[in-house]
């Protein structure tokens, strides 16, 4: 079947993935493979802007790749690779930086946020982050970039850089990417308050054992108004219920919804059921992860093969770019 175009996405190597990563990105990455030629990149260079040490970078890259493969990324058809394995991206980053107004970079809400979070290390790379991101996208002639709302300004920014570049050098060498807004559910952590994330340690890892998963689920905060087992609960404000809606069969969701409101089912019982359903849903993923993880070299081979394919596309784009620039 003819594909609709090329999708590109990147993610920083954060190691073992959690439910938030899965529901917010990976699930969508897997689905997009049916309709698009997909290029998925583990952006280790972007990671350098904020991490304090690179000691875990390799392991985190491996664990993330393993999770993606186990979740259904198909490396025969999808190009899965590590950003730094295609050095052309840094060349393009430098070239694009010349058509990027500095003021626009420092005005971006994402930059201001990063400055707040990294007060002790506001480096030049942090300013150029969206330029490197643009280089990622356009190097592979990507048509579509699926993003959540937080990354939307970066894609709009990438489109502007492409227009400036093509106009200034009177060329069509770079393709303006389209943004594909993905309806990403905001996945809350076990605290029921903040977005699920590693840094807050409120996450549930996909690759956790069933027992570890159960322990985490039992720590989940439910309807904060419900104090006693005999109080009626409100599923509409309960994070456990919102997870049930994703992982639990519809009849059971209906039952929980009904019984919670009349105190027919308690939070402990509700969470036990959720842990069971979650573990059942994750079973095939965990089996595949274990299987693939038996031969780590194969995972690295996949990443190296992906980089080879990516470099072929990249080199073509760079030839056009260098020609447009009339570099001697
Ligand atoms: N900035 C993205 C993030 O923080 C990661 C990323 C890098 C990316 N390059 C990209 C996303 C290109 C989409 C397209 O999550």
CSV table of C-alpha atoms and ligand atoms in Angstrom, one decimal:
chain,number,residue,atom,x,y,z
A,1,UNK,CA,0.0,0.0,0.0
A,2,UNK,CA,1.3,3.5,-0.9
A,3,UNK,CA,2.1,5.5,2.2
A,4,UNK,CA,0.8,9.0,2.8
A,5,UNK,CA,4.1,10.6,3.4
A,6,UNK,CA,6.9,10.7,5.9
A,7,UNK,CA,6.4,11.1,9.6
A,8,UNK,CA,9.3,12.2,11.8
A,9,UNK,CA,9.5,12.2,15.6
A,10,UNK,CA,12.2,12.4,18.2
A,11,UNK,CA,12.4,11.7,21.8
A,12,UNK,CA,15.2,12.1,24.4
A,13,UNK,CA,16.7,8.9,25.7
A,14,UNK,CA,15.1,8.7,29.1
A,15,UNK,CA,15.6,5.0,29.6
A,16,UNK,CA,12.8,2.6,30.6
A,17,UNK,CA,9.5,4.0,29.4
A,18,UNK,CA,6.5,4.6,31.6
A,19,UNK,CA,2.7,4.6,31.0
A,20,UNK,CA,2.8,8.3,30.2
A,21,UNK,CA,5.4,7.8,27.5
A,22,UNK,CA,3.3,4.9,26.1
A,23,UNK,CA,-0.1,6.6,26.1
A,24,UNK,CA,1.3,10.0,25.1
A,25,UNK,CA,3.7,9.0,22.3
A,26,UNK,CA,4.7,5.3,21.7
A,27,UNK,CA,1.2,4.1,21.1
A,28,UNK,CA,0.7,6.7,18.4
A,29,UNK,CA,4.2,6.0,16.9
A,30,UNK,CA,3.2,2.4,16.5
A,31,UNK,CA,-0.2,3.2,14.9
A,32,UNK,CA,1.3,5.8,12.4
A,33,UNK,CA,3.4,3.0,10.9
A,34,UNK,CA,0.4,1.6,9.1
A,35,UNK,CA,-0.1,4.8,7.0
A,36,UNK,CA,3.2,6.6,6.9
A,37,UNK,CA,6.9,6.0,6.2
A,38,UNK,CA,8.1,6.6,9.8
A,39,UNK,CA,11.4,8.0,10.9
A,40,UNK,CA,11.9,7.8,14.7
A,41,UNK,CA,15.0,9.3,16.3
A,42,UNK,CA,16.5,9.0,19.8
A,43,UNK,CA,17.8,12.5,20.3
A,44,UNK,CA,20.9,12.1,22.3
A,45,UNK,CA,22.3,15.5,21.3
A,46,UNK,CA,19.2,17.2,22.6
A,47,UNK,CA,19.6,15.3,25.8
A,48,UNK,CA,23.1,16.9,26.3
A,49,UNK,CA,21.4,20.3,26.8
A,50,UNK,CA,20.1,19.3,30.2
A,51,UNK,CA,21.7,16.2,31.6
A,52,UNK,CA,24.4,16.5,34.2
A,53,UNK,CA,26.3,13.4,33.3
A,54,UNK,CA,26.5,11.2,30.2
A,55,UNK,CA,27.3,8.1,32.2
A,56,UNK,CA,23.8,6.6,31.7
A,57,UNK,CA,23.2,7.8,28.1
A,58,UNK,CA,24.1,4.6,26.4
A,59,UNK,CA,22.1,2.4,28.7
A,60,UNK,CA,19.1,4.8,28.6
A,61,UNK,CA,19.2,4.8,24.8
A,62,UNK,CA,19.2,1.0,24.8
A,63,UNK,CA,16.4,0.6,27.3
A,64,UNK,CA,14.3,3.1,25.4
A,65,UNK,CA,14.9,1.4,22.0
A,66,UNK,CA,14.1,-2.0,23.6
A,67,UNK,CA,10.8,-0.6,25.0
A,68,UNK,CA,9.8,0.9,21.6
A,69,UNK,CA,10.6,-2.3,19.7
A,70,UNK,CA,8.7,-4.4,22.3
A,71,UNK,CA,5.8,-2.0,22.0
A,72,UNK,CA,5.5,-2.6,18.2
A,73,UNK,CA,7.9,-0.4,16.3
A,74,UNK,CA,8.8,-2.4,13.2
A,75,UNK,CA,12.4,-1.7,12.2
A,76,UNK,CA,12.1,-3.4,8.8
A,77,UNK,CA,9.8,-0.7,7.6
A,78,UNK,CA,10.5,2.1,10.1
A,79,UNK,CA,13.8,3.9,10.4
A,80,UNK,CA,14.8,3.9,14.1
A,81,UNK,CA,18.1,5.5,14.9
A,82,UNK,CA,20.2,7.6,17.2
A,83,UNK,CA,20.5,11.3,16.4
A,84,UNK,CA,24.3,11.6,16.7
A,85,UNK,CA,24.8,8.7,14.3
A,86,UNK,CA,23.9,11.1,11.5
A,87,UNK,CA,26.4,13.9,11.9
A,88,UNK,CA,24.8,15.8,9.0
A,89,UNK,CA,22.2,17.1,11.5
A,90,UNK,CA,24.8,19.2,13.2
A,91,UNK,CA,26.0,20.7,9.9
A,92,UNK,CA,22.4,21.6,9.0
A,93,UNK,CA,21.9,23.0,12.5
A,94,UNK,CA,24.8,25.4,11.9
A,95,UNK,CA,23.5,26.4,8.5
A,96,UNK,CA,19.9,27.0,9.8
A,97,UNK,CA,21.2,29.0,12.7
A,98,UNK,CA,22.1,31.7,10.2
A,99,UNK,CA,18.5,32.3,9.2
A,100,UNK,CA,17.2,32.1,12.8
A,101,UNK,CA,16.5,35.4,14.7
A,102,UNK,CA,18.0,35.1,18.1
A,103,UNK,CA,15.2,37.1,19.7
A,104,UNK,CA,12.6,34.6,18.6
A,105,UNK,CA,14.5,31.7,20.2
A,106,UNK,CA,14.8,33.5,23.6
A,107,UNK,CA,11.1,34.5,23.4
A,108,UNK,CA,9.9,30.9,23.1
A,109,UNK,CA,7.9,29.8,26.2
A,110,UNK,CA,9.8,26.4,26.1
A,111,UNK,CA,13.1,28.3,26.4
A,112,UNK,CA,12.0,30.4,29.3
A,113,UNK,CA,10.8,27.2,31.0
A,114,UNK,CA,14.1,25.5,30.5
A,115,UNK,CA,15.9,28.6,31.9
A,116,UNK,CA,13.8,28.3,35.0
A,117,UNK,CA,14.6,24.6,35.4
A,118,UNK,CA,18.3,24.9,34.6
A,119,UNK,CA,19.3,28.1,36.2
A,120,UNK,CA,22.8,26.9,36.9
A,121,UNK,CA,23.5,25.8,33.3
A,122,UNK,CA,21.9,28.1,30.7
A,123,UNK,CA,24.1,27.0,27.8
A,124,UNK,CA,24.1,28.0,24.2
A,125,UNK,CA,22.7,24.6,23.2
A,126,UNK,CA,19.6,25.3,25.2
A,127,UNK,CA,19.0,28.4,23.0
A,128,UNK,CA,19.6,26.5,19.8
A,129,UNK,CA,17.4,23.5,20.9
A,130,UNK,CA,14.6,24.3,18.4
A,131,UNK,CA,17.1,24.9,15.6
A,132,UNK,CA,18.5,21.4,16.1
A,133,UNK,CA,15.0,20.1,16.2
A,134,UNK,CA,14.2,21.8,12.9
A,135,UNK,CA,17.4,20.3,11.5
A,136,UNK,CA,16.1,16.8,12.6
A,137,UNK,CA,12.8,17.3,10.9
A,138,UNK,CA,13.9,18.8,7.6
A,139,UNK,CA,17.0,16.7,7.1
A,140,UNK,CA,14.8,13.7,6.5
A,141,UNK,CA,12.4,15.6,4.3
A,142,UNK,CA,9.6,14.9,6.7
A,143,UNK,CA,6.0,15.8,5.8
A,144,UNK,CA,4.4,15.4,9.1
A,145,UNK,CA,5.4,15.7,12.7
A,146,UNK,CA,3.1,14.4,15.4
A,147,UNK,CA,3.3,16.5,18.5
A,148,UNK,CA,1.6,17.3,21.7
A,149,UNK,CA,0.6,20.8,22.6
A,150,UNK,CA,3.8,21.6,24.4
A,151,UNK,CA,5.9,21.0,21.3
A,152,UNK,CA,3.6,22.9,18.9
A,153,UNK,CA,5.5,26.2,19.0
A,154,UNK,CA,8.6,24.3,18.0
A,155,UNK,CA,7.0,23.0,14.8
A,156,UNK,CA,5.6,26.4,14.0
A,157,UNK,CA,9.1,27.7,14.5
A,158,UNK,CA,10.5,25.0,12.2
A,159,UNK,CA,8.1,26.0,9.5
A,160,UNK,CA,9.3,29.7,9.7
A,161,UNK,CA,12.9,28.7,9.5
A,162,UNK,CA,12.2,26.6,6.4
A,163,UNK,CA,10.4,29.5,4.8
A,164,UNK,CA,13.2,31.9,5.6
A,165,UNK,CA,15.9,29.6,4.3
A,166,UNK,CA,14.1,28.8,1.0
A,167,UNK,CA,13.3,32.5,0.5
A,168,UNK,CA,16.8,33.7,1.3
A,169,UNK,CA,18.6,31.2,-0.9
A,170,UNK,CA,15.9,31.1,-3.5
A,171,UNK,CA,15.5,27.4,-3.3
A,172,UNK,CA,13.0,24.6,-2.6
A,173,UNK,CA,15.6,22.5,-1.0
A,174,UNK,CA,13.8,22.2,2.4
A,175,UNK,CA,10.3,20.9,2.9
A,176,UNK,CA,7.9,22.7,5.2
A,177,UNK,CA,6.6,20.2,7.7
A,178,UNK,CA,3.0,19.9,8.7
A,179,UNK,CA,2.0,19.6,12.3
A,180,UNK,CA,-0.2,16.7,13.3
A,181,UNK,CA,-1.8,17.4,16.5
A,182,UNK,CA,-2.3,14.2,18.4
A,183,UNK,CA,-5.0,14.2,21.0
A,184,UNK,CA,-2.8,13.2,23.8
A,185,UNK,CA,-4.5,12.3,27.1
A,186,UNK,CA,-2.7,14.0,29.9
A,187,UNK,CA,-1.5,11.1,31.9
A,188,UNK,CA,-1.1,11.9,35.6
A,189,UNK,CA,1.3,10.2,37.9
A,190,UNK,CA,0.4,8.0,40.8
A,191,UNK,CA,0.1,11.2,42.9
A,192,UNK,CA,-3.0,12.0,40.8
A,193,UNK,CA,-1.8,15.6,40.5
A,194,UNK,CA,1.3,16.0,38.3
A,195,UNK,CA,2.0,14.8,34.8
A,196,UNK,CA,3.5,11.3,35.0
A,197,UNK,CA,7.3,11.6,34.7
A,198,UNK,CA,10.5,10.0,35.9
A,199,UNK,CA,11.8,13.1,37.6
A,200,UNK,CA,8.9,13.2,39.9
A,201,UNK,CA,9.1,9.5,40.6
A,202,UNK,CA,5.3,9.2,40.1
A,203,UNK,CA,5.5,6.9,37.2
A,204,UNK,CA,4.7,3.2,36.4
A,205,UNK,CA,7.3,1.5,34.1
A,206,UNK,CA,6.0,-0.6,31.3
A,207,UNK,CA,8.8,-3.2,32.0
A,208,UNK,CA,8.1,-3.4,35.7
A,209,UNK,CA,7.3,-6.9,37.1
A,210,UNK,CA,3.6,-7.6,37.9
A,211,UNK,CA,4.4,-7.3,41.6
A,212,UNK,CA,6.2,-4.0,41.2
A,213,UNK,CA,3.3,-2.8,39.1
A,214,UNK,CA,0.8,-3.8,41.8
A,215,UNK,CA,2.7,-2.0,44.5
A,216,UNK,CA,2.8,1.2,42.4
A,217,UNK,CA,-0.9,1.0,41.6
A,218,UNK,CA,-1.8,0.5,45.3
A,219,UNK,CA,0.0,3.8,46.0
A,220,UNK,CA,-2.2,5.6,43.5
A,221,UNK,CA,-4.2,8.6,44.8
A,222,UNK,CA,-7.9,8.2,44.1
A,223,UNK,CA,-10.8,10.7,44.6
A,224,UNK,CA,-9.3,13.0,47.2
A,225,UNK,CA,-12.8,13.7,48.7
A,226,UNK,CA,-13.5,10.1,49.5
A,227,UNK,CA,-12.2,9.6,53.0
A,228,UNK,CA,-13.9,6.4,54.2
A,229,UNK,CA,-14.8,3.2,52.5
A,230,UNK,CA,-18.5,4.0,53.1
A,231,UNK,CA,-18.3,7.4,51.4
A,232,UNK,CA,-19.6,7.5,47.9
A,233,UNK,CA,-16.8,8.3,45.4
A,234,UNK,CA,-16.6,10.4,42.3
A,235,UNK,CA,-15.0,8.6,39.4
A,236,UNK,CA,-15.0,11.9,37.3
A,237,UNK,CA,-12.1,13.2,39.5
A,238,UNK,CA,-10.4,9.9,40.1
A,239,UNK,CA,-7.1,9.2,38.3
A,240,UNK,CA,-7.5,5.4,38.8
A,241,UNK,CA,-10.8,5.6,37.1
A,242,UNK,CA,-9.4,7.4,34.1
A,243,UNK,CA,-6.8,4.6,33.8
A,244,UNK,CA,-9.5,2.0,34.1
A,245,UNK,CA,-11.1,3.6,31.0
A,246,UNK,CA,-8.0,2.8,29.1
A,247,UNK,CA,-7.0,-0.6,30.3
A,248,UNK,CA,-10.2,-2.2,31.6
A,249,UNK,CA,-13.0,-4.0,29.6
A,250,UNK,CA,-16.0,-1.7,29.0
A,251,UNK,CA,-18.5,-3.7,31.1
A,252,UNK,CA,-16.2,-3.5,34.1
A,253,UNK,CA,-15.6,0.2,33.6
A,254,UNK,CA,-19.4,0.7,33.7
A,255,UNK,CA,-19.7,-1.4,36.8
A,256,UNK,CA,-16.9,0.5,38.6
A,257,UNK,CA,-18.4,3.8,37.6
A,258,UNK,CA,-21.8,2.8,39.0
A,259,UNK,CA,-20.6,1.1,42.2
A,260,UNK,CA,-18.0,3.7,43.1
A,261,UNK,CA,-20.8,6.4,43.2
A,262,UNK,CA,-22.8,4.4,45.7
A,263,UNK,CA,-19.8,3.1,47.8
A,264,UNK,CA,-20.5,-0.4,46.4
A,265,UNK,CA,-16.8,-0.7,45.6
A,266,UNK,CA,-13.9,0.7,47.6
A,267,UNK,CA,-10.7,2.3,46.4
A,268,UNK,CA,-8.5,-0.7,47.4
A,269,UNK,CA,-10.7,-3.1,45.5
A,270,UNK,CA,-10.8,-0.8,42.5
A,271,UNK,CA,-7.0,-0.5,42.4
A,272,UNK,CA,-6.6,-4.2,42.8
A,273,UNK,CA,-8.7,-4.7,39.7
A,274,UNK,CA,-6.8,-2.0,37.9
A,275,UNK,CA,-3.5,-3.6,38.7
A,276,UNK,CA,-4.8,-6.9,37.4
A,277,UNK,CA,-6.0,-5.4,34.1
A,278,UNK,CA,-2.9,-3.4,33.6
A,279,UNK,CA,-0.7,-6.4,34.1
A,280,UNK,CA,-2.8,-8.4,31.7
A,281,UNK,CA,-2.6,-5.7,29.1
A,282,UNK,CA,1.2,-5.4,29.5
A,283,UNK,CA,1.8,-9.2,29.3
A,284,UNK,CA,2.5,-9.4,25.6
A,285,UNK,CA,4.7,-6.3,25.8
A,286,UNK,CA,6.8,-7.8,28.6
A,287,UNK,CA,7.1,-11.1,26.9
A,288,UNK,CA,8.4,-9.4,23.7
A,289,UNK,CA,10.7,-7.2,25.7
A,290,UNK,CA,12.3,-10.2,27.4
A,291,UNK,CA,12.7,-12.0,24.1
A,292,UNK,CA,14.3,-9.1,22.3
A,293,UNK,CA,16.4,-8.3,25.4
A,294,UNK,CA,18.1,-11.7,25.1
A,295,UNK,CA,20.2,-10.4,22.2
A,296,UNK,CA,21.2,-6.8,22.9
A,297,UNK,CA,23.5,-6.8,19.9
A,298,UNK,CA,20.5,-7.2,17.7
A,299,UNK,CA,19.0,-4.0,19.1
A,300,UNK,CA,22.2,-2.1,18.4
A,301,UNK,CA,22.3,-3.6,14.9
A,302,UNK,CA,18.8,-2.3,14.3
A,303,UNK,CA,19.9,1.2,15.5
A,304,UNK,CA,23.0,1.1,13.3
A,305,UNK,CA,21.0,-0.1,10.3
A,306,UNK,CA,18.5,2.7,10.9
A,307,UNK,CA,21.3,5.2,11.0
A,308,UNK,CA,22.6,4.0,7.7
A,309,UNK,CA,19.3,4.5,6.1
A,310,UNK,CA,18.9,7.9,7.7
A,311,UNK,CA,22.3,9.0,6.5
A,312,UNK,CA,21.4,8.2,2.9
A,313,UNK,CA,18.4,10.5,3.1
A,314,UNK,CA,20.4,13.1,5.0
A,315,UNK,CA,23.2,13.2,2.5
A,316,UNK,CA,20.7,13.9,-0.4
A,317,UNK,CA,19.2,16.8,1.5
A,318,UNK,CA,22.6,18.2,2.4
A,319,UNK,CA,23.7,18.0,-1.2
A,320,UNK,CA,20.7,20.2,-2.2
A,321,UNK,CA,21.4,22.5,0.7
A,322,UNK,CA,25.0,23.0,-0.1
A,323,UNK,CA,24.2,23.6,-3.7
A,324,UNK,CA,21.5,26.2,-2.7
A,325,UNK,CA,24.0,28.0,-0.5
A,326,UNK,CA,26.6,27.9,-3.3
A,327,UNK,CA,29.2,26.7,-0.9
A,328,UNK,CA,32.6,26.6,-2.7
B,1,LIG,N1,12.0,18.3,21.6
B,1,LIG,C1,11.4,17.0,21.6
B,1,LIG,C2,11.1,16.8,23.1
B,1,LIG,O1,11.6,17.4,24.0
B,1,LIG,C3,12.3,16.0,21.1
B,1,LIG,C4,12.6,16.2,19.6
B,1,LIG,C5,13.8,16.5,19.1
B,1,LIG,C6,11.7,16.2,18.5
B,1,LIG,N2,13.7,16.6,17.8
B,1,LIG,C7,12.4,16.5,17.4
B,1,LIG,C8,10.3,16.0,18.4
B,1,LIG,C9,11.8,16.6,16.1
B,1,LIG,C10,9.7,16.1,17.2
B,1,LIG,C11,10.5,16.4,16.0
B,1,LIG,O2,10.3,15.9,23.4
